[in-house]
Structure formats: C-alpha cells, structure tokens
C-alpha cells in the first residue's frame, strides 16, 4: 500500500531542507557537515581555546560545525555496554532474544578508562574478578566463582588463538562476557577452565567513517605510551576495508620498582559483496613485567591472614620477570547460498614464546612477616591451530520458524616447556624484603635451552541445534547438542628425547542444551536454560611437587532462570543459577615449604546476578550490578570439608560505574566507579578469610575542537583512597590490590 504525505508535514519539510542545503554549502570546504546539535553557546571559544575571530561569530556555519564536532566526539566517547554479543555457534545475537546472560564492553570504554590489560577492562563487570596465575603475573578471571585461564579466552568464538598470559585490549572492538557454562556454544575450553563463564574478544575492523586517531598516555609512577588507530574503506560500495592498530607502553607503574612494557600491532582487513563476507586479522603482541610484585602463599602453620603491605610497596625480587611474545590471527568467511541459508568457516592460529623467572613467596609467620622465597624459571613454547565451520538456515514449518545450526570444530595444541629452580629456598620478609641476586638453579626438568613437548591436546566436536519461534516470535525454544572428543597427552619432563607419556586419555561426551525465552512484551523477556560445561582436566603447574600431572576431564551442569528488560538505551537483567565442577587448588605439602596441586571433591555454586546498564536520564549513564554466590564444597575426601565454602569465591560483589555530562561545560564529562568485594575464604577448612574491601575510582574528560578536529583529554585516579587490601585468595594464594594510580591521556581524531 502506498504511503501518502500529510499536507501539513509536507509544508514544514521544505524550509528544513533548504536550511540543511544552506548549511552544507557554507561548510563544503571541510567535507560533509552534520546537522547542528543543541543551541550555540554564547561566548564559546573555538579552535582549542583561542577566542573566536570576528569572521566566525558564534552562530556562523563553521562555528556551529565545530560545536557539532564536539557533541559527536563526546557521544563517541560514551561508556557503552550493550546486551548481547557473539554466542559461538549461534552467531551474533541480541541479549533479550537468547536464554543466556551476555554483555559487550566497547572500544570507547576501553579507550576512555585507559585500560592497559584485559583485567582492567573487566573491572567494570560485577560478575568478574581478576587475579594472577600461580607464581606468575598472568591474569586469570573468576566468573560465577570459577576460573577462566588466559588460554580459554576466545576471539570471535574461537578458542586457542588468544595470548595466554596478558592481553593488550587496544586491538579489540569489544570485550564480551558470557555468564555460565558454554560447552555447547563454544566447545570444550582447551585450558580446562571457562566452566562458570566465557570471555570473547572481537577484533576492530574498518567502519564506514574513516578513522585516523592518535592517542598518548601516562600512568604513575613513570610509564608512558600511546597508540595509532587507522581505518579506511575502499572500492565500489566500500567493499574493501583496512584497520591498523599500533599500541605500546613502557615504564615503571604505581608499584615500587615494578616495570611493564608492551607492544601490540594489529592489521585487520575485510571484503564483502552482496552474498559473501571475508575478514582477515593478523596480530603481534609482546608484553613483559620486570621486578613484579607476586601473589603470596601462607604456610601450613599460619593461623591468621597477614596484614597487607603498604599499597605501593614491592616485596618481589629484582630478578623476577617475564617476556611474552605471540603471533596470532584468524580468517573468517561467510557466504549466503540464499536469503535463508548461510555457510561459514573460521581458521585461526597462534605461535607463542614465553620465558620468565618467577618467585613464590611463602609467609610462615603472619605477625612478623618472616617468609621464604621460591624460585622457578620456565620457558614455554606454544603452537595452536583452531577451526570452526557450519551452516545456518532459517526455515518455516507452518506457524513455526526455525533457525538451524549444524557444523563442527577442531583444535590442535602443542606445548613445549622445561623448568629450573633453586633449593633450598632463601629467607626473606613480607614487610622488610631481603633483596638478593638471581639464585643458583640447581634442579631442572627437561632442557631449558631447548624445551621439549610436555603436552598435546586434540579437541574435535560436531554440533546441531534448532531454535523454534512461536506466536510471532514471542516464544523461542532452543534445543541442541554437541558431540565432543578430547584427546590429551602429557609427557615426562625428565625423560630423554621427546619424553615418555605420563598421562594419556581419549574420552568423548555429548553435551546437550535446552533454552527457553518468553517475551511478555517486546522489551521484556523471561528465560531458562540447562546447559553443560566440559573441559579437559587441569594440569599441575608452578612450583609444586606434582608439576605436569594431568587430571582427567570433567563436565558440569548449569541451571539458570532469569528476566531481562531492554529498550535500547537502557537494559537490565536478573538471573539465578546453580553450577558445579571439581574443586582444584594448591595446598601445602609436608613440612619443607613445598606445595602440591590437588583436586578434592566438588564445588557447587548457587547465586544471583543483577546487571544494569544504559542511560538513566539525558547525560547520565550507569553500568554495574551485584552478585551473590554461595560456593559449597561437597563429596570431599572423607567428608572433612563438606559444607565448607570454596577458596577465593567472594560471597558477594558490587560494581557501579557512572558517567555524567556536565550541563555547564559542553564536552565535559565526569566519571566514577566503586568496586566492592565480599568475604573470601583462604583455606578449605574455613579458618582464614579475607575481609570485605572497597575501592573508589574517579575521572574526568574534556572534548574540544582545534582546526575543526576533536581533541579529548582524560584524567583518572584509580583507588583514590589508596586503600590497602588483599584483592583475591583464589587458588589459595593472596593477591594485593593496586595502589593509588594516576592516569592521563589525550586523543586526537584527524
């Protein structure tokens, strides 16, 4: 049916069009203009603070355009957290349409908060807490009370191609967090974690608008850095796109003597026509930490948690370091056979080379701080290949619409490593460190000059699902399964040549999924899911007596029910869940200060999650929420720990992030964040715990125009009160929170 124009509306359209044409003609020398937003400010200064010349009065087209640039640049810099993201085999989905809890943090949030690691980005999420790996400086994430290793962070839904220990977030357009098990969606995680949730990264790609962005930054104590971001589209219909990102930093951070460096380079290319889409991403990353402050262990005879040191003090040893190099990338291809059927495939790979001299500090007297220093040198070489392919079809059978997904995935990993350590341990003190030279490492496993294979992993899977929509898409029911085969081999460090196998298993499993979404209205949803997690068993790592021991794979079952509300500019969700997995941790071994990695019983987590994000009112944006977790141990050895709480899982956590655009200063925005974490148990006997801690962050940014180009200045202070606290006890070791840290940066868009 043809639409007719209302005569009154038609009469009012012509003057508006003439005004737009006049505006475009008046500024054509500067390229395409945008409609003015807001009323021109009286007495406003132009070109970065210089007084506006008589030739450009406040109401002139050029002055109006500069004002528009400020408004648009400020909008680009807004904190954006969207509900939805990439759900593995299901593809990109809106959060309100799926029976899972997923959020996406965008590149402007990463830039404006001056995040230097993936963990700093995830400080915005109430359901995620970050700690270090055992005896090193790698970031490990806790979601729903279970760990996500760096090995198990995905890129575009593909495992095995993400840098293993530290991630430079400047290369990514989105950081997505999925709460809950995901064995059907993403397959088994190769590192043996990601049972309680999944983290997925999405590369930056060229946008329709050209991007030429230069950023410089400074972090206290004395660390400088910067980045360049270039993006262009070319050819007919802008079919070709290229995006290049280069970022780096170097210097001493806010912890005494701790020095960090990083270089990240990404080249992202894409092409499309009406039926085919191709992306190619190639990346290099180098990160390193020197004289880092480690986590600490508590000796078997310690009866209370030691007082944290001064927030900026460093009890680490000068000889500690790591140097991490990775080359990684992926190719994605999608082709529409018809408007109803799409074929897709992804291929990725990673080559990693790590080496580090790590410290394990064990406190034996919590009152005096008397401690011992362990030492461990580890070279690690990793070669991974990963692929996924399938078909997605939309069909209808009568009143029922179907989205059918079918395909498979495969992952191949090989890890080569060795180790060397010093024995006996040297004496030191938590509060008065005894700094020493590099200890003589007299005990070795393998060849540290030429590491040999210590593990090999092969993961294969086939999947199928059908999402059926009823009653004009008001009800959606998803059912499916993934058949998975896990083949894992471990090799003895001490055997000659390529080593002898000391662990070998070949097991398969079928992990089903059932999900239901009901839309009472178009903006609300009630959902339920039953989904399983499947992971290869953990491998004992660090300075433990059973180093390299490979534990068998395990599966878990999650039940979740929740509700969502999403009107675009504002979204909220509430979820209740139960999930369990074997309980793994590091425990004291004997009386000589040694440790053993062990698995004992099951950890069953029950909890509730509230997430809120979006614009509360014009100019005021909020992102945050709260979680409650009851993490119980069951089926422990001899029943001795049954009913106790799991180590390092806070009983609650709260995050709140606020941005407010100042009404009296166009281009000005103030920010604030509070992070509050509840009590955490340090041992399975539940005799030692960390107290509740709270941290406050403040910041501001200001956008102005120079030569018709936007400039954004940012200043932030993390941990404003310089609070002294142990941030995490996960795994049985304590990680101290960072001290007061100042951050300053500028960004110029050309």
PDB file of C-alpha atoms in Angstrom, residues 600-750:
ATOM      1  CA  UNK A 600      39.301 -32.718  46.058  1.00  0.00           C
ATOM      2  CA  UNK A 601      35.521 -33.004  45.945  1.00  0.00           C
ATOM      3  CA  UNK A 602      33.014 -30.871  44.080  1.00  0.00           C
ATOM      4  CA  UNK A 603      32.377 -27.148  44.227  1.00  0.00           C
ATOM      5  CA  UNK A 604      28.695 -26.268  43.848  1.00  0.00           C
ATOM      6  CA  UNK A 605      27.931 -22.604  43.282  1.00  0.00           C
ATOM      7  CA  UNK A 606      24.468 -21.101  43.614  1.00  0.00           C
ATOM      8  CA  UNK A 607      23.943 -17.441  43.012  1.00  0.00           C
ATOM      9  CA  UNK A 608      22.024 -14.429  41.798  1.00  0.00           C
ATOM     10  CA  UNK A 609      23.184 -11.710  39.403  1.00  0.00           C
ATOM     11  CA  UNK A 610      21.795  -8.245  38.681  1.00  0.00           C
ATOM     12  CA  UNK A 611      23.129  -6.212  35.760  1.00  0.00           C
ATOM     13  CA  UNK A 612      22.044  -2.683  34.833  1.00  0.00           C
ATOM     14  CA  UNK A 613      23.450  -0.534  32.055  1.00  0.00           C
ATOM     15  CA  UNK A 614      22.421   2.391  29.916  1.00  0.00           C
ATOM     16  CA  UNK A 615      21.211   5.964  30.126  1.00  0.00           C
ATOM     17  CA  UNK A 616      19.279   6.686  33.306  1.00  0.00           C
ATOM     18  CA  UNK A 617      18.473  10.219  32.157  1.00  0.00           C
ATOM     19  CA  UNK A 618      19.883  12.532  29.464  1.00  0.00           C
ATOM     20  CA  UNK A 619      23.597  12.930  30.138  1.00  0.00           C
ATOM     21  CA  UNK A 620      23.730  10.338  32.960  1.00  0.00           C
ATOM     22  CA  UNK A 621      24.908   6.799  32.169  1.00  0.00           C
ATOM     23  CA  UNK A 622      25.291   3.839  34.504  1.00  0.00           C
ATOM     24  CA  UNK A 623      26.841   0.400  34.235  1.00  0.00           C
ATOM     25  CA  UNK A 624      27.069  -2.070  37.074  1.00  0.00           C
ATOM     26  CA  UNK A 625      25.252  -4.508  39.238  1.00  0.00           C
ATOM     27  CA  UNK A 626      25.663  -7.030  42.011  1.00  0.00           C
ATOM     28  CA  UNK A 627      26.195 -10.760  42.503  1.00  0.00           C
ATOM     29  CA  UNK A 628      25.561 -13.149  45.376  1.00  0.00           C
ATOM     30  CA  UNK A 629      27.344 -16.518  45.463  1.00  0.00           C
ATOM     31  CA  UNK A 630      27.065 -19.474  47.823  1.00  0.00           C
ATOM     32  CA  UNK A 631      30.028 -21.727  46.924  1.00  0.00           C
ATOM     33  CA  UNK A 632      29.755 -25.008  48.832  1.00  0.00           C
ATOM     34  CA  UNK A 633      32.126 -27.973  48.850  1.00  0.00           C
ATOM     35  CA  UNK A 634      30.614 -31.452  48.578  1.00  0.00           C
ATOM     36  CA  UNK A 635      31.946 -35.030  48.330  1.00  0.00           C
ATOM     37  CA  UNK A 636      35.349 -34.060  49.731  1.00  0.00           C
ATOM     38  CA  UNK A 637      37.862 -36.697  50.853  1.00  0.00           C
ATOM     39  CA  UNK A 638      36.472 -38.375  53.965  1.00  0.00           C
ATOM     40  CA  UNK A 639      33.757 -35.715  54.088  1.00  0.00           C
ATOM     41  CA  UNK A 640      36.081 -33.500  56.140  1.00  0.00           C
ATOM     42  CA  UNK A 641      35.334 -30.305  54.194  1.00  0.00           C
ATOM     43  CA  UNK A 642      31.719 -30.981  53.251  1.00  0.00           C
ATOM     44  CA  UNK A 643      29.583 -27.868  53.670  1.00  0.00           C
ATOM     45  CA  UNK A 644      32.568 -25.535  53.760  1.00  0.00           C
ATOM     46  CA  UNK A 645      32.897 -22.641  51.309  1.00  0.00           C
ATOM     47  CA  UNK A 646      35.276 -22.802  48.362  1.00  0.00           C
ATOM     48  CA  UNK A 647      38.544 -20.871  48.434  1.00  0.00           C
ATOM     49  CA  UNK A 648      38.657 -17.376  46.969  1.00  0.00           C
ATOM     50  CA  UNK A 649      34.996 -17.008  45.980  1.00  0.00           C
ATOM     51  CA  UNK A 650      33.550 -13.766  47.402  1.00  0.00           C
ATOM     52  CA  UNK A 651      30.098 -14.175  48.893  1.00  0.00           C
ATOM     53  CA  UNK A 652      29.030 -11.008  47.066  1.00  0.00           C
ATOM     54  CA  UNK A 653      30.431  -8.405  44.691  1.00  0.00           C
ATOM     55  CA  UNK A 654      29.175  -4.980  43.605  1.00  0.00           C
ATOM     56  CA  UNK A 655      30.294  -2.700  40.784  1.00  0.00           C
ATOM     57  CA  UNK A 656      28.924   0.717  39.871  1.00  0.00           C
ATOM     58  CA  UNK A 657      30.207   2.932  37.047  1.00  0.00           C
ATOM     59  CA  UNK A 658      28.745   6.382  36.397  1.00  0.00           C
ATOM     60  CA  UNK A 659      29.317   8.958  33.679  1.00  0.00           C
ATOM     61  CA  UNK A 660      27.750  12.428  33.795  1.00  0.00           C
ATOM     62  CA  UNK A 661      27.946  15.021  31.027  1.00  0.00           C
ATOM     63  CA  UNK A 662      28.368  18.430  32.618  1.00  0.00           C
ATOM     64  CA  UNK A 663      25.487  20.699  31.515  1.00  0.00           C
ATOM     65  CA  UNK A 664      27.541  23.868  32.043  1.00  0.00           C
ATOM     66  CA  UNK A 665      30.591  22.672  30.048  1.00  0.00           C
ATOM     67  CA  UNK A 666      29.939  21.340  26.568  1.00  0.00           C
ATOM     68  CA  UNK A 667      32.346  18.469  26.002  1.00  0.00           C
ATOM     69  CA  UNK A 668      32.963  17.883  29.720  1.00  0.00           C
ATOM     70  CA  UNK A 669      32.208  14.562  31.455  1.00  0.00           C
ATOM     71  CA  UNK A 670      32.959  13.308  34.964  1.00  0.00           C
ATOM     72  CA  UNK A 671      33.214   9.605  35.824  1.00  0.00           C
ATOM     73  CA  UNK A 672      33.190   7.489  38.952  1.00  0.00           C
ATOM     74  CA  UNK A 673      33.448   3.833  39.857  1.00  0.00           C
ATOM     75  CA  UNK A 674      33.110   1.793  43.017  1.00  0.00           C
ATOM     76  CA  UNK A 675      34.198  -1.837  43.335  1.00  0.00           C
ATOM     77  CA  UNK A 676      33.111  -3.727  46.446  1.00  0.00           C
ATOM     78  CA  UNK A 677      34.008  -7.381  47.113  1.00  0.00           C
ATOM     79  CA  UNK A 678      32.770  -9.547  49.951  1.00  0.00           C
ATOM     80  CA  UNK A 679      34.458 -12.044  52.244  1.00  0.00           C
ATOM     81  CA  UNK A 680      36.699 -14.716  50.695  1.00  0.00           C
ATOM     82  CA  UNK A 681      37.933 -17.874  52.416  1.00  0.00           C
ATOM     83  CA  UNK A 682      41.662 -18.607  52.141  1.00  0.00           C
ATOM     84  CA  UNK A 683      41.619 -22.309  53.064  1.00  0.00           C
ATOM     85  CA  UNK A 684      39.135 -25.151  52.672  1.00  0.00           C
ATOM     86  CA  UNK A 685      38.932 -25.566  56.447  1.00  0.00           C
ATOM     87  CA  UNK A 686      37.385 -22.065  56.510  1.00  0.00           C
ATOM     88  CA  UNK A 687      39.565 -20.856  59.373  1.00  0.00           C
ATOM     89  CA  UNK A 688      41.177 -17.981  57.417  1.00  0.00           C
ATOM     90  CA  UNK A 689      39.406 -15.368  55.327  1.00  0.00           C
ATOM     91  CA  UNK A 690      39.945 -12.034  53.610  1.00  0.00           C
ATOM     92  CA  UNK A 691      37.821  -9.136  54.831  1.00  0.00           C
ATOM     93  CA  UNK A 692      35.441  -7.134  52.663  1.00  0.00           C
ATOM     94  CA  UNK A 693      37.201  -4.500  50.541  1.00  0.00           C
ATOM     95  CA  UNK A 694      36.066  -1.428  48.622  1.00  0.00           C
ATOM     96  CA  UNK A 695      37.845   0.697  46.039  1.00  0.00           C
ATOM     97  CA  UNK A 696      36.835   4.059  44.542  1.00  0.00           C
ATOM     98  CA  UNK A 697      37.950   5.474  41.179  1.00  0.00           C
ATOM     99  CA  UNK A 698      37.336   8.983  39.830  1.00  0.00           C
ATOM    100  CA  UNK A 699      37.961  10.609  36.478  1.00  0.00           C
ATOM    101  CA  UNK A 700      37.051  13.335  34.018  1.00  0.00           C
ATOM    102  CA  UNK A 701      37.435  14.045  30.321  1.00  0.00           C
ATOM    103  CA  UNK A 702      37.003  17.094  28.144  1.00  0.00           C
ATOM    104  CA  UNK A 703      36.489  17.247  24.384  1.00  0.00           C
ATOM    105  CA  UNK A 704      37.172  20.410  22.398  1.00  0.00           C
ATOM    106  CA  UNK A 705      37.974  21.364  18.804  1.00  0.00           C
ATOM    107  CA  UNK A 706      41.208  22.556  17.222  1.00  0.00           C
ATOM    108  CA  UNK A 707      41.259  23.319  13.477  1.00  0.00           C
ATOM    109  CA  UNK A 708      37.882  21.577  13.192  1.00  0.00           C
ATOM    110  CA  UNK A 709      39.347  18.391  14.679  1.00  0.00           C
ATOM    111  CA  UNK A 710      38.228  16.941  18.040  1.00  0.00           C
ATOM    112  CA  UNK A 711      40.711  16.540  20.897  1.00  0.00           C
ATOM    113  CA  UNK A 712      39.835  14.610  24.061  1.00  0.00           C
ATOM    114  CA  UNK A 713      41.763  14.989  27.316  1.00  0.00           C
ATOM    115  CA  UNK A 714      41.318  12.432  30.106  1.00  0.00           C
ATOM    116  CA  UNK A 715      42.433  12.264  33.720  1.00  0.00           C
ATOM    117  CA  UNK A 716      41.670   9.442  36.127  1.00  0.00           C
ATOM    118  CA  UNK A 717      42.622   8.217  39.571  1.00  0.00           C
ATOM    119  CA  UNK A 718      42.150   4.548  40.459  1.00  0.00           C
ATOM    120  CA  UNK A 719      41.933   3.650  44.160  1.00  0.00           C
ATOM    121  CA  UNK A 720      41.507   7.272  45.187  1.00  0.00           C
ATOM    122  CA  UNK A 721      41.772   6.485  48.892  1.00  0.00           C
ATOM    123  CA  UNK A 722      44.928   4.368  48.404  1.00  0.00           C
ATOM    124  CA  UNK A 723      43.101   1.513  50.154  1.00  0.00           C
ATOM    125  CA  UNK A 724      45.249  -1.341  51.437  1.00  0.00           C
ATOM    126  CA  UNK A 725      43.632  -4.744  50.833  1.00  0.00           C
ATOM    127  CA  UNK A 726      44.081  -8.307  49.622  1.00  0.00           C
ATOM    128  CA  UNK A 727      42.046  -8.399  46.416  1.00  0.00           C
ATOM    129  CA  UNK A 728      41.831 -12.167  45.887  1.00  0.00           C
ATOM    130  CA  UNK A 729      42.501 -15.507  47.568  1.00  0.00           C
ATOM    131  CA  UNK A 730      41.556 -17.669  44.596  1.00  0.00           C
ATOM    132  CA  UNK A 731      43.622 -20.853  44.293  1.00  0.00           C
ATOM    133  CA  UNK A 732      44.869 -20.499  47.862  1.00  0.00           C
ATOM    134  CA  UNK A 733      47.206 -17.525  47.336  1.00  0.00           C
ATOM    135  CA  UNK A 734      46.737 -13.842  48.121  1.00  0.00           C
ATOM    136  CA  UNK A 735      46.994 -11.015  45.597  1.00  0.00           C
ATOM    137  CA  UNK A 736      47.243  -7.453  46.886  1.00  0.00           C
ATOM    138  CA  UNK A 737      45.227  -4.689  45.234  1.00  0.00           C
ATOM    139  CA  UNK A 738      46.943  -1.946  43.256  1.00  0.00           C
ATOM    140  CA  UNK A 739      47.782   1.364  44.959  1.00  0.00           C
ATOM    141  CA  UNK A 740      46.508   4.801  44.031  1.00  0.00           C
ATOM    142  CA  UNK A 741      47.252   5.186  40.321  1.00  0.00           C
ATOM    143  CA  UNK A 742      47.055   8.350  38.219  1.00  0.00           C
ATOM    144  CA  UNK A 743      46.284   8.154  34.508  1.00  0.00           C
ATOM    145  CA  UNK A 744      46.365  10.890  31.895  1.00  0.00           C
ATOM    146  CA  UNK A 745      45.804  10.634  28.141  1.00  0.00           C
ATOM    147  CA  UNK A 746      44.842  12.632  25.086  1.00  0.00           C
ATOM    148  CA  UNK A 747      43.260  11.518  21.822  1.00  0.00           C
ATOM    149  CA  UNK A 748      43.235  13.481  18.576  1.00  0.00           C
ATOM    150  CA  UNK A 749      40.963  12.483  15.684  1.00  0.00           C
ATOM    151  CA  UNK A 750      42.082  13.693  12.271  1.00  0.00           C
TER     152      UNK A 750
END
